[in-house]
XYZ file of C-alpha atoms in Angstrom:
423
model
C 1.988 -30.719 1.494
C -1.642 -30.071 2.808
C -3.457 -26.582 2.867
C -2.562 -26.060 6.815
C 1.381 -26.877 5.846
C 1.433 -24.423 2.484
C 0.169 -21.745 5.119
C 2.096 -22.269 7.806
C 5.222 -21.521 5.197
C 3.575 -18.742 4.003
C 3.738 -16.633 6.867
C 7.740 -18.200 7.717
C 10.028 -15.454 6.849
C 11.034 -16.917 3.454
C 7.353 -17.675 2.317
C 7.076 -13.973 3.428
C 9.641 -12.920 1.719
C 8.668 -15.080 -1.806
C 5.183 -15.603 -0.777
C 4.462 -16.646 -5.126
C 4.992 -20.676 -4.858
C 3.090 -20.990 -1.862
C 0.411 -19.488 -3.559
C 0.468 -21.909 -5.926
C 0.265 -24.836 -3.365
C -2.713 -23.305 -1.923
C -4.151 -23.156 -5.237
C -4.187 -26.528 -5.726
C -6.807 -27.034 -3.251
C -9.194 -24.654 -5.189
C -10.089 -21.289 -5.204
C -11.223 -21.678 -1.593
C -9.858 -23.529 0.794
C -10.390 -24.677 4.515
C -7.113 -24.731 6.166
C -9.244 -24.688 10.069
C -11.981 -24.888 11.529
C -14.124 -21.980 9.928
C -10.767 -20.490 8.354
C -10.969 -20.572 4.940
C -7.818 -19.137 2.393
C -8.875 -17.853 -0.438
C -6.759 -17.247 -3.739
C -9.163 -17.309 -6.708
C -9.537 -13.947 -8.267
C -13.251 -14.011 -8.876
C -13.740 -15.686 -5.355
C -11.812 -12.502 -3.727
C -13.730 -10.188 -5.478
C -17.396 -11.830 -4.785
C -16.421 -11.806 -1.046
C -14.942 -7.934 -0.970
C -18.549 -6.878 -2.452
C -20.400 -9.031 -0.217
C -22.369 -6.967 2.506
C -22.634 -10.394 4.394
C -18.800 -10.045 5.051
C -16.915 -7.155 6.907
C -13.741 -6.331 8.795
C -13.382 -7.538 12.547
C -15.824 -6.015 14.825
C -15.366 -5.245 18.639
C -17.542 -8.056 19.610
C -14.844 -10.490 18.065
C -11.646 -8.567 19.462
C -12.934 -8.573 22.557
C -13.478 -12.361 21.748
C -9.996 -13.064 20.367
C -7.906 -10.168 21.483
C -9.427 -9.343 25.148
C -6.732 -6.588 25.635
C -6.660 -5.308 22.640
C -7.864 -1.513 24.151
C -4.408 -1.745 25.787
C -2.479 -1.846 22.602
C -1.988 1.761 21.378
C -1.951 0.186 17.300
C -4.323 -1.770 17.605
C -6.669 0.439 19.048
C -5.835 2.819 16.755
C -6.423 0.730 13.577
C -9.559 -0.758 15.225
C -11.459 3.147 15.366
C -10.282 4.004 11.588
C -12.089 3.550 8.232
C -10.145 0.970 7.748
C -11.186 -1.584 10.260
C -14.729 -0.642 11.208
C -18.108 -1.816 9.515
C -21.132 0.366 8.237
C -22.775 2.394 9.311
C -19.428 4.027 11.100
C -16.723 2.986 8.254
C -19.550 4.892 5.380
C -19.491 7.883 7.829
C -16.003 8.663 8.445
C -15.108 7.643 4.636
C -17.248 10.337 3.589
C -15.337 12.923 5.461
C -12.349 12.185 4.142
C -12.938 11.330 0.674
C -13.581 14.834 -0.551
C -9.757 15.327 -0.793
C -9.495 12.064 -2.460
C -11.868 12.733 -5.999
C -10.769 12.601 -9.465
C -10.512 16.347 -10.159
C -8.496 16.663 -6.748
C -6.090 14.162 -7.668
C -5.311 15.444 -11.610
C -4.880 18.635 -10.255
C -1.994 17.354 -8.210
C 0.180 15.843 -11.693
C 2.170 18.919 -11.627
C 2.847 19.293 -7.970
C 4.272 15.110 -8.645
C 6.159 15.912 -11.473
C 7.819 18.840 -9.607
C 8.858 16.982 -6.298
C 9.817 13.371 -8.584
C 12.293 15.693 -10.770
C 13.154 17.692 -7.337
C 14.201 14.115 -5.781
C 15.871 12.893 -9.311
C 18.276 15.646 -9.156
C 18.924 14.778 -5.694
C 19.808 11.260 -6.558
C 22.078 12.319 -9.349
C 24.128 14.743 -7.315
C 24.445 12.023 -4.278
C 25.654 9.773 -6.975
C 28.304 11.609 -8.183
C 31.440 9.853 -5.933
C 30.052 6.640 -7.954
C 28.540 5.064 -4.907
C 24.869 3.499 -4.650
C 21.892 5.223 -4.033
C 19.213 3.695 -1.887
C 16.011 4.238 -3.929
C 13.503 3.366 -1.195
C 15.015 6.107 1.212
C 15.805 8.777 -1.675
C 12.791 8.354 -3.934
C 10.216 5.779 -3.161
C 9.619 6.878 0.524
C 10.027 10.891 0.050
C 7.514 11.593 -2.909
C 4.378 9.826 -1.417
C 5.188 10.773 1.895
C 5.774 14.722 0.622
C 2.337 14.425 -1.133
C 0.078 12.969 1.703
C 1.891 14.938 3.925
C 0.719 18.298 2.198
C -2.615 17.229 1.540
C -2.611 16.601 5.602
C -0.741 20.161 6.381
C 2.267 17.995 8.320
C 4.932 20.360 7.164
C 7.961 19.516 5.180
C 10.482 19.161 8.465
C 8.907 16.573 9.855
C 8.505 13.887 7.078
C 11.237 12.125 7.688
C 9.733 11.055 11.317
C 7.412 9.004 9.642
C 9.373 6.252 8.170
C 10.077 4.314 10.890
C 7.025 5.111 13.023
C 5.181 3.941 10.063
C 6.751 0.941 9.307
C 6.725 -0.173 13.407
C 2.966 0.631 13.455
C 2.162 -1.273 10.515
C 3.624 -4.683 11.740
C 0.092 -5.136 13.252
C -1.383 -5.526 10.146
C 0.227 -8.711 9.545
C -1.987 -12.174 9.732
C 0.430 -13.070 12.861
C 2.087 -11.426 15.158
C 4.746 -11.698 18.643
C 4.446 -9.725 21.521
C 7.816 -8.184 20.639
C 6.819 -6.828 17.157
C 3.491 -5.660 19.485
C 5.276 -3.963 21.519
C 7.510 -2.239 18.462
C 3.348 -1.467 17.051
C 2.535 0.248 20.012
C 5.380 2.506 19.991
C 5.114 3.479 16.416
C 1.160 3.965 17.178
C 2.055 6.604 20.461
C 4.978 8.389 18.635
C 2.410 9.003 15.795
C -0.836 9.698 18.016
C 1.504 12.026 20.155
C 2.552 14.075 16.804
C -1.482 14.329 15.308
C -2.470 15.407 18.845
C 0.203 18.169 18.732
C -1.003 19.015 14.722
C -4.521 19.093 15.984
C -3.892 21.644 18.401
C -1.434 23.857 16.160
C -4.476 23.595 13.426
C -7.658 24.621 16.405
C -4.859 27.411 16.861
C -4.202 28.767 13.144
C -6.352 26.978 10.947
C -5.139 26.342 7.449
C -6.550 24.676 4.152
C -5.772 20.948 4.524
C -7.400 18.461 5.563
C -6.482 18.197 9.128
C -8.034 21.155 9.634
C -11.229 19.972 7.739
C -11.451 17.081 10.059
C -10.626 18.927 13.491
C -13.561 21.483 12.047
C -15.943 18.089 11.856
C -14.920 16.739 15.102
C -15.447 20.408 16.868
C -18.851 21.334 15.373
C -20.254 17.596 15.838
C -18.481 14.867 17.965
C -21.150 12.438 17.233
C -19.931 12.860 13.203
C -15.988 12.635 14.215
C -15.457 11.641 18.001
C -11.695 12.480 18.997
C -10.606 9.153 19.210
C -11.810 8.630 15.395
C -10.501 11.800 14.304
C -6.633 11.043 15.738
C -6.810 6.976 14.451
C -8.119 8.399 11.003
C -5.550 11.031 10.952
C -3.065 8.185 11.191
C -4.235 5.965 9.073
C -3.997 8.600 6.263
C -0.863 9.304 7.012
C 0.314 5.573 6.917
C -1.730 4.497 3.945
C -0.963 7.377 1.879
C 2.249 6.720 1.681
C 3.498 3.110 2.726
C 1.649 1.404 -0.695
C 2.977 3.859 -2.989
C 6.581 3.131 -1.685
C 5.948 -0.295 -2.277
C 4.146 0.003 -5.500
C 7.537 1.958 -6.769
C 9.978 0.096 -5.372
C 8.097 -3.517 -6.970
C 7.376 -1.968 -10.006
C 11.143 -0.424 -10.326
C 12.432 -3.872 -9.735
C 10.022 -5.015 -12.216
C 11.455 -2.434 -15.034
C 14.597 -3.103 -14.534
C 14.758 -6.614 -14.789
C 12.266 -5.871 -18.042
C 14.412 -3.844 -20.304
C 12.875 -3.882 -23.240
C 9.511 -2.979 -21.596
C 11.300 -0.329 -19.398
C 12.670 1.293 -23.122
C 9.281 1.307 -24.377
C 7.878 3.045 -21.388
C 10.626 5.770 -21.396
C 9.708 6.270 -25.119
C 6.346 6.219 -24.788
C 4.964 7.701 -21.042
C 1.489 7.754 -22.248
C 1.746 3.470 -21.714
C 2.288 4.536 -17.756
C -1.543 3.213 -17.098
C -1.186 0.267 -18.293
C 2.203 -0.323 -17.236
C 0.948 0.443 -13.584
C -2.199 -1.605 -13.536
C -0.170 -4.467 -14.698
C 2.452 -3.609 -12.233
C 0.089 -3.675 -9.453
C -1.191 -7.476 -10.791
C 2.321 -8.658 -11.323
C 3.928 -7.784 -7.570
C 0.967 -6.165 -5.397
C 2.472 -4.194 -2.744
C -0.987 -5.167 -0.501
C -0.731 -8.496 -0.637
C -3.833 -9.564 1.896
C -6.931 -8.666 3.837
C -9.492 -10.195 6.236
C -13.164 -10.785 6.011
C -15.665 -11.955 8.222
C -18.983 -13.648 7.404
C -22.215 -12.954 9.441
C -24.407 -14.928 7.191
C -24.027 -18.509 5.597
C -21.612 -18.047 2.013
C -21.327 -20.594 -0.991
C -18.316 -19.196 -2.333
C -15.903 -20.913 -5.046
C -18.296 -24.123 -4.513
C -17.160 -24.104 -0.807
C -20.263 -23.413 2.503
C -18.453 -21.247 4.663
C -20.976 -21.584 7.681
C -22.202 -18.050 9.233
C -18.862 -16.321 11.214
C -16.280 -17.761 8.680
C -12.839 -15.992 8.729
C -11.625 -15.615 5.141
C -7.796 -14.913 4.039
C -7.873 -12.949 1.116
C -4.958 -13.445 -0.163
C -4.734 -10.510 -3.100
C -1.067 -11.309 -4.439
C -2.456 -14.642 -5.289
C -6.063 -13.609 -6.665
C -3.740 -11.049 -9.212
C -2.003 -14.362 -10.373
C -4.752 -16.725 -11.054
C -4.721 -18.394 -13.884
C -8.370 -18.424 -14.693
C -8.190 -14.727 -14.996
C -4.773 -13.849 -16.639
C -2.849 -16.379 -18.804
C 0.557 -16.416 -18.230
C 0.438 -15.159 -14.623
C 3.588 -15.055 -13.757
C 4.823 -13.579 -17.045
C 4.926 -9.573 -16.601
C 3.412 -8.380 -20.025
C 2.286 -4.186 -19.592
C 0.136 -4.758 -22.663
C -1.790 -7.284 -21.221
C -5.692 -6.589 -21.586
C -8.601 -5.829 -19.373
C -6.011 -5.687 -16.476
C -8.119 -4.897 -12.800
C -5.496 -5.889 -9.988
C -7.335 -6.466 -6.623
C -4.444 -4.782 -5.333
C -6.276 -1.662 -3.606
C -9.122 -3.579 -2.595
C -12.766 -4.159 -3.665
C -16.116 -2.854 -2.745
C -17.089 -0.372 0.278
C -12.999 -0.756 1.731
C -11.650 0.225 -1.640
C -8.465 1.947 -0.936
C -9.560 5.891 -0.785
C -6.042 6.766 -2.088
C -5.918 4.044 -4.881
C -5.971 6.811 -7.642
C -3.766 9.058 -5.994
C -1.080 6.123 -6.066
C -1.335 5.419 -9.582
C -0.838 9.214 -10.565
C 2.300 8.856 -8.470
C 3.375 5.829 -10.694
C 2.521 7.077 -13.761
C 4.371 9.964 -13.099
C 7.402 8.528 -11.489
C 8.437 5.251 -13.558
C 8.173 7.590 -17.049
C 9.889 10.063 -15.606
C 12.879 7.961 -14.138
C 13.531 5.798 -17.465
C 13.763 9.334 -19.232
C 15.797 11.345 -16.861
C 18.497 7.790 -16.198
C 18.644 6.023 -18.832
C 22.037 4.633 -17.085
C 19.908 3.091 -14.211
C 20.567 -0.024 -12.949
C 20.064 -2.310 -9.658
C 22.989 -2.511 -7.415
C 22.880 -6.246 -7.137
C 19.541 -7.412 -5.634
C 17.379 -5.375 -2.931
C 16.625 -6.875 0.209
C 12.758 -6.769 0.732
C 11.218 -6.304 4.048
C 9.868 -9.852 6.183
C 6.320 -8.258 5.719
C 3.550 -10.230 3.897
C 0.750 -7.945 4.196
C 2.549 -4.927 3.022
C 5.030 -6.234 0.511
C 7.802 -4.124 -0.520
C 11.919 -3.669 -0.244
C 14.070 -2.868 3.183
C 16.480 -1.227 0.749
C 16.971 -0.672 -2.883
C 20.130 0.039 -4.114
C 20.952 1.522 -7.702
C 23.554 2.661 -9.702
C 23.297 5.776 -11.327
C 25.279 7.021 -14.695
C 25.841 10.555 -14.103
C 26.831 11.324 -17.258
C 23.545 9.881 -19.255
C 21.280 11.875 -16.593
C 19.343 14.098 -18.460
C 18.060 17.436 -16.791
C 14.307 17.702 -16.258
C 12.210 19.614 -18.620
C 13.077 23.462 -18.659
C 16.603 22.885 -17.108
C 18.879 24.296 -20.207
C 21.075 21.544 -21.610
C 24.794 21.030 -19.733
C 23.136 23.006 -16.652
C 23.335 21.768 -13.637
C 20.660 19.588 -12.146
C 17.781 21.785 -10.240
C 19.459 24.696 -12.139
C 16.486 27.268 -13.699
């Protein structure tokens, strides 16, 4: 199997569900391998990190979109993503990112810990109650989705009653982030993008009429005061991306991470007893099974990387999941080791496009995993979960779990023997 054949396997449904064997096939050709004219696949940790930080590489711009996707402006999904900070280069990227960055400072994220703990406890209470009939509970639907969506919606000022709407809309839209997409899949993504943009257009109108203490109000204020700092199109595009990126990655991190922990009971037991180990565990979970598996960059100059000469205009497919398992960086990379030293996963990227919400995602995972293990000591998988057939955003469609309600612990502050949620 040559590199092009391995790449084709990676894009197939079986390759997307379990990409790691294919990563190793690609790695045999070196950390940077040419897979087509001016198209390169990068699996090495050092090389991916280098490209992400190199100013000679950027995301696809309008000129390239016009060349390869001439009708992209007619696609609500492509247009929404393209007008956000996710798919723009400096100076536009820097300008938009600065406007939202204030909501994600380390101080503000640390101040949200108590809110995250309270929401996680409430979700566990609801899971325990749902499990009293002995039936499995879908962890993705009942915890992994509602926890991060509740947090990001609170930041954006989205009413709690509207939160259930976003799971399908976001799932539809994020299909456009895949490296390959069919006409039918693009139509589904366009539907999700349209619904999300319509929702945020209504929320913008509501915040103009009644401002609130939230990020939506702040961004509306910037646009209304100076449209050159944030256009109306950019306002809606960034609200959509902030919402979707604010929970999709964390939802996958929670689902992927729980399966790994339940598959490693000794490590799970140690975290149950020592919740202060959580930061190290979360970094290793991000490395071991990254919720974001790839991204792309385009060079505007000739570059040498990993001993390979990339001409100007080269496309680089950066396989973050492969880089996180590079044996040159992490010995025995296929082994989950929460005590592994010097873990710095590339799951949230690096350089100018480093994930704005990475600190918030880490906080939610650091709170959730010890809490779940402590309060649900009998938690177990109800068979094997079902992966989504996505490569870019790797996660589970459903994750059924069994909860031993007899051993479930009340959350802190609840008297022993009292019903879950009792003050």
